[in-house]
Structure formats: structure tokens, C-alpha cells
Amino acid sequence: MWKQVLLCVVLLVVVDSSISLRIKRQFFAPPEECVISHAEIDELVQLTKLVEGRRSSRKRPASRNLAPTDNSDECSRKLREFKTSIEDVITRYSTMQGSYISAQQYEVLKAQQETELTDLMRRVDNFEREVEQRFQSEIERLRNSLQKLKRRLNDNLLLLEQERAAGRRAQEALCVGYLQGENIEEAVKIYRALNGTYDMARLTNDTYQMDGNGVGALVGFFEGLREDAQQFDTISGYEVLHSHLERNNQLNRERSKIMFHSLVGLESFYTDPVDINRVQALRVKLIEKLQSFVG
């Protein structure tokens, strides 16, 4: 009997040892090898070269098996993420070159671009420290290529911003020219296209003529933007024009009437109480001015 008991104990010990050994082997099993090929890195490097000169190329290098598979290792997953980020950077750069985007949209895209590039460089640096020694030279090659891409983008964006500024100044000058030529409709179209980048007070200063002429055109221009008075801050234009006329003693009865009638009901297009008060205050000044001409 005691032999049977002893046999059972031995069997239990053997089974327990076998299970423990399997667990230890699983726990200490080496991770699946993470292999990085020259071809994989080369595809990413070629992607970074799509921004050459001023424009981004529409061509894309032939894919070299960076597509996800069931057996993809961690390295392949990260390389696919790098590829997606690089493609996003290039696509965003192409969008930023569009003349149709507003100054505000451009600044948003620029901030996104800077954030993504900084994050991408950080991830590549971390990845270089994680991979085996034999693959570090490949990751360093990718890192150097990304740094060159970042420099090219910065240089190109600087030139692009200079071009945008020059184009904006030309549009501003055209807007002023139309106003001084009393072509109010075209001036309104151009001003709307500038989408608020041309400050209303500055436009009024640029358009004002020292002889006091052109008041009707400026007031007509403000009225053409009446429905967007809050967005374009037309009250600033009225205030600057009134200031010029008062200072130069050019605010006669006719000009006072033109400005007063234009201000009637303007506050209904404003939502900011401060701006509503500005409209009402200027209207009171014009009423007082008109009263001064009576008798």
C-alpha cells in the first residue's frame, strides 16, 4: 500500500515539475525576431524625397510589402506607422500650397505639420534605441532622410508664405484701387476673398483720400459687407473715416448725412454689446454734427 502512495506522490511531483518547466520556458522564451530589411527602409526614404524643390510629387514609390499581415512583427507595424505619417505630411504640404485656403486654415495646417514632424522624429529616435545593433544603421538612414525632409519643408514653407504675402498685398492694392475708382461691387468681392486678413481700419486708412472725396464709395463698401458686419468689423471703418474727416475739417453736412443714414440699423447686424455701443455712439456724434448745421 505504501508503495502505491509513494508512486502517486512521485507522479504528482513529476507532473508539477513539468508544468512549472513549461511555464518558465514560456515566460523566458525569447521574443519573436524583429527583422528590418533594407528594402523596407528604402521605401520610406524614397517617400521622404517626394518633396523636391517647391512642389510635392504625385508619384509614390512601389510598395515593398509594408502591408499588414497576420504574422507582422512589432518592427513591421512601426514601419507601417512611419509610412502613414510621412504620407500624411506630404499630403498636408500639398494642401497648404493651395491658393484657395484661408490664412487661418493655413496656420492650422502649419501647426499640425510641425506637430506631426516633431512626433515622427521622436518615434524614430525611440525606435532606433529599441532595435538590434545590426539594424540601427538602417534606422539612422531613415532618420537622416526625415531631417532632410523637415529642412526642405521649412525652406519651402518660408518661400510659400512670402508668395502668399505678396499675393495678399496685390489683392489689397486692387481692392483699394477699385474703391478709389468707385467700383464698390468688385472691391467687396476681393475683400471677401481676403477673408478678414485685410484689417478694416487699415483698408480705410489706405483708401482715404486727403481731399475728402471717396466718402460715398467707402460707406457703400461698408454697406456691401453689412450682413457680415461683425465678422469684418465694419464699425472700425466708419470710426476711422469719421476721425479723418473730423481731423481735416471735411465732415460737412452732406458727408455727415451719408454716414448717419448708413449707420441706422447697423447694430442689428452685431452681437457683441461693445460693438453695438460703438455703432450707437458714432451715430450720436453724427446727429450732433448734423444739428450743428441747423440755423
mmCIF file of C-alpha atoms in Angstrom:
data_model
loop_
_atom_site.group_PDB
_atom_site.id
_atom_site.type_symbol
_atom_site.label_atom_id
_atom_site.label_comp_id
_atom_site.label_asym_id
_atom_site.label_seq_id
_atom_site.Cartn_x
_atom_site.Cartn_y
_atom_site.Cartn_z
ATOM 1 C CA MET A 1 0.000 0.000 0.000
ATOM 2 C CA TRP A 2 2.724 2.407 0.945
ATOM 3 C CA LYS A 3 4.406 1.742 -2.400
ATOM 4 C CA GLN A 4 1.271 2.872 -4.222
ATOM 5 C CA VAL A 5 1.123 6.054 -2.145
ATOM 6 C CA LEU A 6 4.778 6.741 -2.838
ATOM 7 C CA LEU A 7 4.226 6.196 -6.556
ATOM 8 C CA CYS A 8 1.350 8.697 -6.573
ATOM 9 C CA VAL A 9 3.483 11.294 -4.799
ATOM 10 C CA VAL A 10 6.300 10.822 -7.294
ATOM 11 C CA LEU A 11 3.896 11.157 -10.210
ATOM 12 C CA LEU A 12 2.445 14.367 -8.760
ATOM 13 C CA VAL A 13 5.913 15.846 -8.313
ATOM 14 C CA VAL A 14 6.868 14.946 -11.882
ATOM 15 C CA VAL A 15 3.671 16.450 -13.299
ATOM 16 C CA ASP A 16 4.075 19.600 -11.219
ATOM 17 C CA SER A 17 7.706 19.973 -12.288
ATOM 18 C CA SER A 18 6.739 19.500 -15.922
ATOM 19 C CA ILE A 19 4.063 22.202 -15.712
ATOM 20 C CA SER A 20 6.422 24.583 -13.907
ATOM 21 C CA LEU A 21 9.109 23.992 -16.503
ATOM 22 C CA ARG A 22 6.697 24.716 -19.343
ATOM 23 C CA ILE A 23 5.567 27.922 -17.648
ATOM 24 C CA LYS A 24 9.168 29.020 -17.121
ATOM 25 C CA ARG A 25 10.019 28.204 -20.701
ATOM 26 C CA GLN A 26 7.056 30.232 -21.913
ATOM 27 C CA PHE A 27 7.916 33.108 -19.609
ATOM 28 C CA PHE A 28 11.575 33.200 -20.581
ATOM 29 C CA ALA A 29 11.022 32.368 -24.239
ATOM 30 C CA PRO A 30 12.894 34.807 -26.461
ATOM 31 C CA PRO A 31 10.648 37.270 -28.321
ATOM 32 C CA GLU A 32 9.954 36.735 -31.974
ATOM 33 C CA GLU A 33 12.821 38.129 -34.011
ATOM 34 C CA CYS A 34 12.196 41.629 -35.331
ATOM 35 C CA VAL A 35 13.717 41.884 -38.798
ATOM 36 C CA ILE A 36 14.163 45.132 -40.722
ATOM 37 C CA SER A 37 15.070 44.898 -44.376
ATOM 38 C CA HIS A 38 16.971 47.415 -46.457
ATOM 39 C CA ALA A 39 14.067 47.429 -48.921
ATOM 40 C CA GLU A 40 11.557 48.452 -46.236
ATOM 41 C CA ILE A 41 13.667 51.401 -45.135
ATOM 42 C CA ASP A 42 14.407 52.298 -48.740
ATOM 43 C CA GLU A 43 10.691 52.687 -49.457
ATOM 44 C CA LEU A 44 10.338 55.134 -46.570
ATOM 45 C CA VAL A 45 13.440 57.052 -47.647
ATOM 46 C CA GLN A 46 12.070 57.352 -51.181
ATOM 47 C CA LEU A 47 8.816 58.701 -49.746
ATOM 48 C CA THR A 48 10.686 61.486 -47.964
ATOM 49 C CA LYS A 49 12.225 62.521 -51.289
ATOM 50 C CA LEU A 50 8.860 63.227 -52.895
ATOM 51 C CA VAL A 51 9.134 66.837 -51.729
ATOM 52 C CA GLU A 52 11.814 68.176 -54.032
ATOM 53 C CA GLY A 53 12.075 71.840 -54.951
ATOM 54 C CA ARG A 54 8.831 73.729 -54.433
ATOM 55 C CA ARG A 55 6.277 71.023 -55.172
ATOM 56 C CA SER A 56 5.437 67.600 -53.832
ATOM 57 C CA SER A 57 5.468 64.822 -56.396
ATOM 58 C CA ARG A 58 2.283 62.877 -57.068
ATOM 59 C CA LYS A 59 4.324 59.737 -57.695
ATOM 60 C CA ARG A 60 4.722 57.175 -54.967
ATOM 61 C CA PRO A 61 7.464 54.534 -54.728
ATOM 62 C CA ALA A 62 6.373 50.974 -55.384
ATOM 63 C CA SER A 63 5.201 49.316 -52.181
ATOM 64 C CA ARG A 64 7.665 46.804 -50.749
ATOM 65 C CA ASN A 65 5.419 44.620 -48.618
ATOM 66 C CA LEU A 66 4.727 47.052 -45.781
ATOM 67 C CA ALA A 67 1.089 45.990 -45.870
ATOM 68 C CA PRO A 68 -0.175 44.423 -42.610
ATOM 69 C CA THR A 69 -0.229 40.635 -42.329
ATOM 70 C CA ASP A 70 -1.330 38.239 -39.612
ATOM 71 C CA ASN A 71 2.285 37.447 -38.778
ATOM 72 C CA SER A 72 3.577 41.023 -38.785
ATOM 73 C CA ASP A 73 6.073 41.697 -36.029
ATOM 74 C CA GLU A 74 6.393 44.876 -33.975
ATOM 75 C CA CYS A 75 9.032 46.314 -36.295
ATOM 76 C CA SER A 76 6.826 45.942 -39.357
ATOM 77 C CA ARG A 77 3.932 47.556 -37.526
ATOM 78 C CA LYS A 78 6.029 50.573 -36.591
ATOM 79 C CA LEU A 79 7.407 50.905 -40.106
ATOM 80 C CA ARG A 80 3.846 50.966 -41.452
ATOM 81 C CA GLU A 81 3.003 53.703 -38.944
ATOM 82 C CA PHE A 82 6.036 55.708 -40.087
ATOM 83 C CA LYS A 83 4.908 55.331 -43.690
ATOM 84 C CA THR A 84 1.412 56.589 -42.866
ATOM 85 C CA SER A 85 2.823 59.608 -41.020
ATOM 86 C CA ILE A 86 5.180 60.512 -43.881
ATOM 87 C CA GLU A 87 2.338 60.255 -46.398
ATOM 88 C CA ASP A 88 0.174 62.482 -44.178
ATOM 89 C CA VAL A 89 2.954 65.093 -44.046
ATOM 90 C CA ILE A 90 3.310 65.111 -47.837
ATOM 91 C CA THR A 91 -0.456 65.287 -48.421
ATOM 92 C CA ARG A 92 -0.809 68.149 -45.951
ATOM 93 C CA TYR A 93 2.032 70.025 -47.638
ATOM 94 C CA SER A 94 0.230 69.719 -50.988
ATOM 95 C CA THR A 95 -2.926 71.129 -49.401
ATOM 96 C CA MET A 96 -1.016 74.054 -47.898
ATOM 97 C CA GLN A 97 0.117 75.100 -51.368
ATOM 98 C CA GLY A 98 -3.474 75.649 -52.475
ATOM 99 C CA SER A 99 -4.351 79.287 -53.105
ATOM 100 C CA TYR A 100 -7.931 78.548 -52.034
ATOM 101 C CA ILE A 101 -7.157 78.011 -48.344
ATOM 102 C CA SER A 102 -7.586 80.925 -45.965
ATOM 103 C CA ALA A 103 -4.854 82.362 -43.763
ATOM 104 C CA GLN A 104 -6.490 80.756 -40.735
ATOM 105 C CA GLN A 105 -6.664 77.338 -42.411
ATOM 106 C CA TYR A 106 -3.030 77.680 -43.445
ATOM 107 C CA GLU A 107 -1.924 78.374 -39.866
ATOM 108 C CA VAL A 108 -3.884 75.364 -38.586
ATOM 109 C CA LEU A 109 -2.271 73.092 -41.191
ATOM 110 C CA LYS A 110 1.167 74.518 -40.429
ATOM 111 C CA ALA A 111 0.761 73.793 -36.708
ATOM 112 C CA GLN A 112 -0.407 70.243 -37.475
ATOM 113 C CA GLN A 113 2.581 69.751 -39.768
ATOM 114 C CA GLU A 114 5.083 70.881 -37.151
ATOM 115 C CA THR A 115 3.490 68.662 -34.502
ATOM 116 C CA GLU A 116 3.456 65.577 -36.717
ATOM 117 C CA LEU A 117 7.042 66.018 -37.887
ATOM 118 C CA THR A 118 8.292 66.507 -34.330
ATOM 119 C CA ASP A 119 6.376 63.451 -33.144
ATOM 120 C CA LEU A 120 7.624 61.380 -36.085
ATOM 121 C CA MET A 121 11.255 62.268 -35.358
ATOM 122 C CA ARG A 122 10.766 61.368 -31.692
ATOM 123 C CA ARG A 123 9.253 57.981 -32.574
ATOM 124 C CA VAL A 124 12.083 57.178 -34.978
ATOM 125 C CA ASP A 125 14.667 58.125 -32.333
ATOM 126 C CA ASN A 126 12.976 55.827 -29.821
ATOM 127 C CA PHE A 127 12.770 53.039 -32.376
ATOM 128 C CA GLU A 128 16.478 53.328 -33.135
ATOM 129 C CA ARG A 129 17.251 52.699 -29.466
ATOM 130 C CA GLU A 130 14.939 49.675 -29.352
ATOM 131 C CA VAL A 131 16.110 47.684 -32.374
ATOM 132 C CA GLU A 132 19.078 45.356 -32.517
ATOM 133 C CA GLN A 133 22.502 46.806 -33.211
ATOM 134 C CA ARG A 134 22.610 45.322 -36.713
ATOM 135 C CA PHE A 135 19.507 47.320 -37.754
ATOM 136 C CA GLN A 136 20.436 50.665 -36.234
ATOM 137 C CA SER A 137 22.278 51.883 -39.321
ATOM 138 C CA GLU A 138 19.081 51.418 -41.366
ATOM 139 C CA ILE A 139 17.018 53.405 -38.863
ATOM 140 C CA GLU A 140 19.713 56.082 -38.812
ATOM 141 C CA ARG A 141 19.393 56.289 -42.606
ATOM 142 C CA LEU A 142 15.655 56.862 -42.227
ATOM 143 C CA ARG A 143 16.236 59.432 -39.503
ATOM 144 C CA ASN A 144 18.683 61.415 -41.648
ATOM 145 C CA SER A 145 16.252 61.359 -44.546
ATOM 146 C CA LEU A 146 13.451 62.673 -42.319
ATOM 147 C CA GLN A 147 15.668 65.502 -41.098
ATOM 148 C CA LYS A 148 16.341 66.498 -44.708
ATOM 149 C CA LEU A 149 12.607 66.371 -45.419
ATOM 150 C CA LYS A 150 11.914 68.626 -42.451
ATOM 151 C CA ARG A 151 14.509 71.170 -43.622
ATOM 152 C CA ARG A 152 13.128 71.140 -47.173
ATOM 153 C CA LEU A 153 9.598 71.658 -45.918
ATOM 154 C CA ASN A 154 10.652 74.548 -43.679
ATOM 155 C CA ASP A 155 12.504 76.227 -46.555
ATOM 156 C CA ASN A 156 9.611 75.671 -48.949
ATOM 157 C CA LEU A 157 7.017 76.956 -46.498
ATOM 158 C CA LEU A 158 9.045 80.113 -45.938
ATOM 159 C CA LEU A 159 9.007 80.792 -49.684
ATOM 160 C CA LEU A 160 5.341 79.853 -49.886
ATOM 161 C CA GLU A 161 4.467 82.298 -47.116
ATOM 162 C CA GLN A 162 6.379 85.044 -48.904
ATOM 163 C CA GLU A 163 4.401 84.306 -52.060
ATOM 164 C CA ARG A 164 1.119 84.297 -50.160
ATOM 165 C CA ALA A 165 2.000 87.631 -48.543
ATOM 166 C CA ALA A 166 2.904 89.156 -51.918
ATOM 167 C CA GLY A 167 -0.332 87.886 -53.428
ATOM 168 C CA ARG A 168 -2.303 89.236 -50.485
ATOM 169 C CA ARG A 169 -0.691 92.679 -50.822
ATOM 170 C CA ALA A 170 -1.544 92.708 -54.522
ATOM 171 C CA GLN A 171 -5.169 91.866 -53.725
ATOM 172 C CA GLU A 172 -5.279 94.572 -51.077
ATOM 173 C CA ALA A 173 -3.943 97.152 -53.532
ATOM 174 C CA LEU A 174 -6.514 96.045 -56.094
ATOM 175 C CA CYS A 175 -9.295 96.402 -53.523
ATOM 176 C CA VAL A 176 -8.169 99.958 -52.699
ATOM 177 C CA GLY A 177 -7.909 100.764 -56.397
ATOM 178 C CA TYR A 178 -11.460 99.604 -57.008
ATOM 179 C CA LEU A 179 -12.721 101.687 -54.090
ATOM 180 C CA GLN A 180 -10.930 104.813 -55.218
ATOM 181 C CA GLY A 181 -12.387 104.176 -58.666
ATOM 182 C CA GLU A 182 -15.813 103.729 -57.026
ATOM 183 C CA ASN A 183 -16.162 100.137 -58.232
ATOM 184 C CA ILE A 184 -17.754 99.020 -54.977
ATOM 185 C CA GLU A 185 -19.022 95.634 -56.150
ATOM 186 C CA GLU A 186 -15.585 94.384 -57.207
ATOM 187 C CA ALA A 187 -13.990 95.787 -54.053
ATOM 188 C CA VAL A 188 -16.472 93.843 -51.917
ATOM 189 C CA LYS A 189 -15.736 90.619 -53.833
ATOM 190 C CA ILE A 190 -11.989 90.966 -53.332
ATOM 191 C CA TYR A 191 -12.345 91.877 -49.673
ATOM 192 C CA ARG A 192 -14.493 88.821 -49.016
ATOM 193 C CA ALA A 193 -11.932 86.653 -50.807
ATOM 194 C CA LEU A 194 -9.234 88.012 -48.482
ATOM 195 C CA ASN A 195 -11.350 86.520 -45.694
ATOM 196 C CA GLY A 196 -10.596 89.009 -42.964
ATOM 197 C CA THR A 197 -6.819 89.238 -43.443
ATOM 198 C CA TYR A 198 -7.136 92.884 -44.521
ATOM 199 C CA ASP A 199 -7.977 94.804 -41.375
ATOM 200 C CA MET A 200 -10.929 97.157 -41.937
ATOM 201 C CA ALA A 201 -9.257 100.102 -40.220
ATOM 202 C CA ARG A 202 -6.139 99.637 -42.348
ATOM 203 C CA LEU A 203 -8.181 99.428 -45.542
ATOM 204 C CA THR A 204 -9.947 102.670 -44.632
ATOM 205 C CA ASN A 205 -6.629 104.394 -43.976
ATOM 206 C CA ASP A 206 -5.263 103.102 -47.286
ATOM 207 C CA THR A 207 -8.343 104.225 -49.212
ATOM 208 C CA TYR A 208 -8.992 107.601 -47.614
ATOM 209 C CA GLN A 209 -8.131 110.495 -49.898
ATOM 210 C CA MET A 210 -6.819 113.693 -48.378
ATOM 211 C CA ASP A 211 -9.299 115.847 -50.280
ATOM 212 C CA GLY A 212 -12.161 114.057 -48.538
ATOM 213 C CA ASN A 213 -13.551 112.591 -51.723
ATOM 214 C CA GLY A 214 -14.490 108.939 -51.835
ATOM 215 C CA VAL A 215 -16.631 109.000 -48.692
ATOM 216 C CA GLY A 216 -19.616 107.698 -50.633
ATOM 217 C CA ALA A 217 -17.613 104.793 -52.047
ATOM 218 C CA LEU A 218 -16.246 103.802 -48.643
ATOM 219 C CA VAL A 219 -19.648 103.980 -46.992
ATOM 220 C CA GLY A 220 -21.140 101.984 -49.870
ATOM 221 C CA PHE A 221 -18.378 99.423 -49.362
ATOM 222 C CA PHE A 222 -19.203 99.121 -45.653
ATOM 223 C CA GLU A 223 -22.847 98.645 -46.574
ATOM 224 C CA GLY A 224 -21.896 95.943 -49.058
ATOM 225 C CA LEU A 225 -20.487 93.985 -46.123
ATOM 226 C CA ARG A 226 -23.400 94.848 -43.838
ATOM 227 C CA GLU A 227 -24.611 91.277 -43.355
ATOM 228 C CA ASP A 228 -21.126 90.309 -42.156
ATOM 229 C CA ALA A 229 -20.534 93.478 -40.161
ATOM 230 C CA GLN A 230 -19.490 91.543 -37.058
ATOM 231 C CA GLN A 231 -17.063 89.300 -38.930
ATOM 232 C CA PHE A 232 -15.406 92.114 -40.880
ATOM 233 C CA ASP A 233 -15.672 94.769 -38.145
ATOM 234 C CA THR A 234 -17.145 97.433 -40.414
ATOM 235 C CA ILE A 235 -17.718 99.779 -37.469
ATOM 236 C CA SER A 236 -13.946 100.257 -37.319
ATOM 237 C CA GLY A 237 -14.059 101.529 -40.888
ATOM 238 C CA TYR A 238 -16.786 104.024 -40.032
ATOM 239 C CA GLU A 239 -14.842 105.206 -36.984
ATOM 240 C CA VAL A 240 -11.580 105.689 -38.889
ATOM 241 C CA LEU A 241 -13.343 107.523 -41.717
ATOM 242 C CA HIS A 242 -15.158 109.782 -39.242
ATOM 243 C CA SER A 243 -11.862 110.515 -37.476
ATOM 244 C CA HIS A 244 -10.134 111.517 -40.735
ATOM 245 C CA LEU A 245 -12.991 113.785 -41.784
ATOM 246 C CA GLU A 246 -13.229 115.461 -38.389
ATOM 247 C CA ARG A 247 -9.488 115.993 -38.086
ATOM 248 C CA ASN A 248 -9.250 117.512 -41.559
ATOM 249 C CA ASN A 249 -12.401 119.589 -41.109
ATOM 250 C CA GLN A 250 -14.071 117.770 -44.010
ATOM 251 C CA LEU A 251 -17.165 116.464 -42.244
ATOM 252 C CA ASN A 252 -19.697 118.705 -43.950
ATOM 253 C CA ARG A 253 -23.449 118.297 -43.882
ATOM 254 C CA GLU A 254 -23.637 116.011 -46.920
ATOM 255 C CA ARG A 255 -20.960 113.618 -45.668
ATOM 256 C CA SER A 256 -22.483 113.594 -42.193
ATOM 257 C CA LYS A 257 -25.870 112.627 -43.677
ATOM 258 C CA ILE A 258 -24.329 109.836 -45.764
ATOM 259 C CA MET A 259 -22.610 108.318 -42.747
ATOM 260 C CA PHE A 260 -25.581 108.802 -40.413
ATOM 261 C CA HIS A 261 -28.098 107.089 -42.705
ATOM 262 C CA SER A 262 -25.669 104.223 -43.276
ATOM 263 C CA LEU A 263 -25.375 103.647 -39.528
ATOM 264 C CA VAL A 264 -29.145 103.440 -38.985
ATOM 265 C CA GLY A 265 -29.973 99.845 -38.046
ATOM 266 C CA LEU A 266 -26.369 98.671 -38.294
ATOM 267 C CA GLU A 267 -26.358 97.432 -34.694
ATOM 268 C CA SER A 268 -28.866 94.720 -35.646
ATOM 269 C CA PHE A 269 -26.041 93.003 -37.541
ATOM 270 C CA TYR A 270 -23.842 92.897 -34.443
ATOM 271 C CA THR A 271 -23.992 90.517 -31.499
ATOM 272 C CA ASP A 272 -21.170 91.915 -29.377
ATOM 273 C CA PRO A 273 -22.572 94.549 -26.956
ATOM 274 C CA VAL A 274 -19.325 96.517 -27.151
ATOM 275 C CA ASP A 275 -19.646 96.868 -30.925
ATOM 276 C CA ILE A 276 -23.336 97.738 -30.639
ATOM 277 C CA ASN A 277 -22.394 100.567 -28.271
ATOM 278 C CA ARG A 278 -19.755 101.757 -30.751
ATOM 279 C CA VAL A 279 -22.350 101.973 -33.524
ATOM 280 C CA GLN A 280 -24.757 103.888 -31.309
ATOM 281 C CA ALA A 281 -22.045 106.241 -30.015
ATOM 282 C CA LEU A 282 -20.896 107.164 -33.522
ATOM 283 C CA ARG A 283 -24.470 107.726 -34.613
ATOM 284 C CA VAL A 284 -24.981 110.140 -31.702
ATOM 285 C CA LYS A 285 -21.869 112.081 -32.773
ATOM 286 C CA LEU A 286 -23.235 112.396 -36.296
ATOM 287 C CA ILE A 287 -26.626 113.553 -35.014
ATOM 288 C CA GLU A 288 -24.881 116.261 -33.023
ATOM 289 C CA LYS A 289 -22.856 117.216 -36.084
ATOM 290 C CA LEU A 290 -25.982 117.469 -38.230
ATOM 291 C CA GLN A 291 -27.690 119.569 -35.573
ATOM 292 C CA SER A 292 -24.755 121.966 -35.670
ATOM 293 C CA PHE A 293 -25.613 122.785 -39.284
ATOM 294 C CA VAL A 294 -29.190 123.819 -38.417
ATOM 295 C CA GLY A 295 -29.697 127.565 -38.247
#
